[in-house]
Amino acid sequence: PTEEYENLRRRIYSNTKELWYYVHHELTKVIQEDNKAEKVETILNQIAERKRSLLSDQQLFEELDGYHEWRQAEAANVSDLVQRRLHYLQNPPDCKDARKLICNLNKGCGFGCQLHHIVYCLIFAYATERTLILNSKGWRYNNKGWDYVFMPISDSCTTSAGEKVVQWPVTYDAKVVSLSFIDSISQKPKFLPLAIPKDLAHRITRFNGDPASWWIGQMLKYVLKPRQAMQKAINETIAKMNFKTPIVGVHIRRTDKVGTEAAFHHIHEYMAHVKDYYDQLELTRRVDVRRVYLATDDANVLEDARSKYPEYTFLGDPSIAKTAATHRRYTPLSLTGLLVDLHMLAMCDYLVCTFSSQVGRVAYEMMQTNRVDASNSFFSLDDIYYFGGQNSHDRIAVMPNDGAYQDISFQVGDLIGIAGNHWNGYGRGTNKRTNVNGLIPWYKTADHLVLYPFPEYKQVPM
Ligand code: GDP
């Protein structure tokens, strides 16, 4: 290792101790003092500054450790391998002979939800070595079908016309199987999210901090290729926006979502994280313009943000938001706007959103395909990352906890089924050994990756 690397490593260790010295000293003092509120606010600001400095150093760490280029090359190679395997699966030598999986694009929901439906089908196809056939005639975003907006998911095999179709689950190796929605399949297979392929897992984990969403992002990358007309429309809208880095993407999901599937979040809540991002960035570089790309389905948000935060420059298209805010959101026109928003959010350096929204999750998944590792480049105001209909998401205890602070007890190695993170140092979950549900100190647990023995597609060269 270089001298610079070693110095940085020591600096992080030392400054972590410094943070504690500071907190310990100040809080001990404040116990005895008057005007506590004011004093505590100063302390909080100081801690935030020290936290940003520590995180900033650790980011630098990654650049100095000598593996920066290796990670980039490896990420590109593994992505390329997955894409070639999908291409192989989707283009069998003889379509008539091929085993097939039929996915009906008739789910009555938004575009993010429909994309995730296709992702689920494609993972299912990959796991069962069946060519995926998309039935999309009469699709709500284009009556003529998916292929009129996006490139077909196969060059040579797009129909199962004339073949006998059997509904999943099948008791014998039927040639053509049709799949229902993830929420309604009985006997949920273990290869569904958040599982990742065992043969690639140890490669992915070496360059990416969240392999499950990376894997899902790869499915999106394969299917989401706009046709020329759509791409042109997207490019033209983007060209008008003067997109430049650094930039933070903010997705604000309101209208029908609020009160039914998610809570209302004020613009301040999003902007606090945008500010934190820029304050940290400014520790190592000069930032002339604090840019924010704002995507939303609330027609008033953009104007509101501009008037409340004049020190930020907001990019965004009010007409896209307006379409998204009304019943017109499920029309072909709205699709262009949403694709622009998704594309832009995924190109941002950092994303602030609510993962209760599939739009927010798709943006993050796309971000995961745009760079080596986006797992530290977002903040969700509500849910942790998930895939709708997923199998149990567990964390594994890496330190024991005695459950003395209104939290639950666990031993090293216990699996804890996760309900969510409260973003206060604690999450909620159920210890699967003891069946006790309650609060868990997040730092004593690590994500438990599910590795599934997917087919290895040996016919496709590594
Ligand atoms: P969810 O309901 O947020 O989980 O996601 P869905 O994609 O299933 O449905 C929401 C729909 O609202 C989207 O498909 C869009 O039509 C619209 N929408 C929500 N947020 C945005 C946004 O930021 N930009 C645009 N253009 N449309 C949005």
PDB file of C-alpha atoms and ligand atoms in Angstrom, residues 109-114 141 250-257 261 294-298 320-321 323-325 328-331 334-342 345 354-362 386, ligand 1:
ATOM      1  CA  CYS A 109     -50.557  -0.551 -12.120  1.00  0.00           C
ATOM      2  CA  GLY A 110     -47.969   2.136 -12.799  1.00  0.00           C
ATOM      3  CA  PHE A 111     -44.869   1.792 -14.944  1.00  0.00           C
ATOM      4  CA  GLY A 112     -42.456   1.073 -12.076  1.00  0.00           C
ATOM      5  CA  CYS A 113     -44.720  -1.727 -10.973  1.00  0.00           C
ATOM      6  CA  GLN A 114     -44.900  -3.096 -14.518  1.00  0.00           C
ATOM      7  CA  TYR A 141     -48.883   2.403 -22.151  1.00  0.00           C
ATOM      8  CA  VAL A 250     -34.800  13.992  -5.623  1.00  0.00           C
ATOM      9  CA  HIS A 251     -37.936  11.963  -6.200  1.00  0.00           C
ATOM     10  CA  ILE A 252     -41.060  13.199  -4.461  1.00  0.00           C
ATOM     11  CA  ARG A 253     -44.013  10.837  -4.763  1.00  0.00           C
ATOM     12  CA  ARG A 254     -47.308  12.362  -3.700  1.00  0.00           C
ATOM     13  CA  THR A 255     -50.895  12.304  -5.081  1.00  0.00           C
ATOM     14  CA  ASP A 256     -52.584   8.889  -4.780  1.00  0.00           C
ATOM     15  CA  LYS A 257     -49.678   7.347  -2.846  1.00  0.00           C
ATOM     16  CA  GLU A 261     -49.302   3.376   0.756  1.00  0.00           C
ATOM     17  CA  LEU A 294     -36.456  17.129  -9.083  1.00  0.00           C
ATOM     18  CA  ALA A 295     -38.820  14.413 -10.320  1.00  0.00           C
ATOM     19  CA  THR A 296     -42.316  14.298  -8.945  1.00  0.00           C
ATOM     20  CA  ASP A 297     -45.963  13.570  -9.617  1.00  0.00           C
ATOM     21  CA  ASP A 298     -47.012  16.669  -7.672  1.00  0.00           C
ATOM     22  CA  ILE A 320     -43.889  16.160 -16.916  1.00  0.00           C
ATOM     23  CA  ALA A 321     -45.015  16.554 -13.317  1.00  0.00           C
ATOM     24  CA  THR A 323     -49.050  14.884 -16.644  1.00  0.00           C
ATOM     25  CA  ALA A 324     -47.904  12.569 -13.875  1.00  0.00           C
ATOM     26  CA  ALA A 325     -50.242  14.239 -11.394  1.00  0.00           C
ATOM     27  CA  ARG A 328     -53.149  10.930 -17.784  1.00  0.00           C
ATOM     28  CA  ARG A 329     -50.254   9.242 -15.989  1.00  0.00           C
ATOM     29  CA  TYR A 330     -51.167   5.899 -17.539  1.00  0.00           C
ATOM     30  CA  THR A 331     -51.036   7.121 -21.134  1.00  0.00           C
ATOM     31  CA  SER A 334     -46.746  10.111 -19.666  1.00  0.00           C
ATOM     32  CA  LEU A 335     -44.321   7.305 -20.422  1.00  0.00           C
ATOM     33  CA  THR A 336     -41.856   9.630 -22.168  1.00  0.00           C
ATOM     34  CA  GLY A 337     -41.887  11.953 -19.160  1.00  0.00           C
ATOM     35  CA  LEU A 338     -41.380   9.149 -16.694  1.00  0.00           C
ATOM     36  CA  LEU A 339     -38.514   7.673 -18.713  1.00  0.00           C
ATOM     37  CA  VAL A 340     -36.847  11.090 -18.788  1.00  0.00           C
ATOM     38  CA  ASP A 341     -37.234  11.367 -15.001  1.00  0.00           C
ATOM     39  CA  LEU A 342     -35.935   7.842 -14.370  1.00  0.00           C
ATOM     40  CA  LEU A 345     -32.429  10.366 -11.505  1.00  0.00           C
ATOM     41  CA  THR A 354     -38.899   7.140  -0.734  1.00  0.00           C
ATOM     42  CA  PHE A 355     -38.401   3.446  -1.457  1.00  0.00           C
ATOM     43  CA  SER A 356     -42.098   2.888  -0.796  1.00  0.00           C
ATOM     44  CA  SER A 357     -42.396   4.109  -4.408  1.00  0.00           C
ATOM     45  CA  GLN A 358     -41.491   1.750  -7.237  1.00  0.00           C
ATOM     46  CA  VAL A 359     -40.306   4.795  -9.205  1.00  0.00           C
ATOM     47  CA  GLY A 360     -37.733   5.511  -6.479  1.00  0.00           C
ATOM     48  CA  ARG A 361     -36.620   1.892  -6.430  1.00  0.00           C
ATOM     49  CA  VAL A 362     -36.331   1.654 -10.217  1.00  0.00           C
ATOM     50  CA  TYR A 386     -37.029  -4.222  -1.239  1.00  0.00           C
TER      51      TYR A 386
HETATM   52  P1  GDP B   1     -45.496   3.771  -7.179  1.00  0.00           P
HETATM   53  O1  GDP B   1     -46.996   3.837  -7.220  1.00  0.00           O
HETATM   54  O2  GDP B   1     -44.883   5.074  -6.818  1.00  0.00           O
HETATM   55  O3  GDP B   1     -45.010   2.649  -6.331  1.00  0.00           O
HETATM   56  O4  GDP B   1     -44.940   3.475  -8.664  1.00  0.00           O
HETATM   57  P2  GDP B   1     -45.656   3.075 -10.012  1.00  0.00           P
HETATM   58  O5  GDP B   1     -44.694   3.276 -11.112  1.00  0.00           O
HETATM   59  O6  GDP B   1     -46.263   1.726  -9.895  1.00  0.00           O
HETATM   60  O7  GDP B   1     -46.858   4.104 -10.215  1.00  0.00           O
HETATM   61  C1  GDP B   1     -46.661   5.476 -10.070  1.00  0.00           C
HETATM   62  C2  GDP B   1     -46.902   6.213 -11.356  1.00  0.00           C
HETATM   63  O8  GDP B   1     -47.015   7.603 -11.030  1.00  0.00           O
HETATM   64  C3  GDP B   1     -45.743   6.118 -12.308  1.00  0.00           C
HETATM   65  O9  GDP B   1     -45.781   5.022 -13.156  1.00  0.00           O
HETATM   66  C4  GDP B   1     -45.848   7.452 -13.054  1.00  0.00           C
HETATM   67  O10 GDP B   1     -46.834   7.376 -14.042  1.00  0.00           O
HETATM   68  C5  GDP B   1     -46.305   8.399 -11.960  1.00  0.00           C
HETATM   69  N1  GDP B   1     -45.146   9.009 -11.285  1.00  0.00           N
HETATM   70  C6  GDP B   1     -44.788   8.899  -9.994  1.00  0.00           C
HETATM   71  N2  GDP B   1     -43.679   9.613  -9.729  1.00  0.00           N
HETATM   72  C7  GDP B   1     -43.322  10.212 -10.881  1.00  0.00           C
HETATM   73  C8  GDP B   1     -42.249  11.087 -11.258  1.00  0.00           C
HETATM   74  O11 GDP B   1     -41.393  11.476 -10.471  1.00  0.00           O
HETATM   75  N3  GDP B   1     -42.216  11.486 -12.547  1.00  0.00           N
HETATM   76  C9  GDP B   1     -43.137  11.083 -13.471  1.00  0.00           C
HETATM   77  N4  GDP B   1     -42.990  11.502 -14.725  1.00  0.00           N
HETATM   78  N5  GDP B   1     -44.154  10.271 -13.149  1.00  0.00           N
HETATM   79  C10 GDP B   1     -44.254   9.825 -11.880  1.00  0.00           C
END
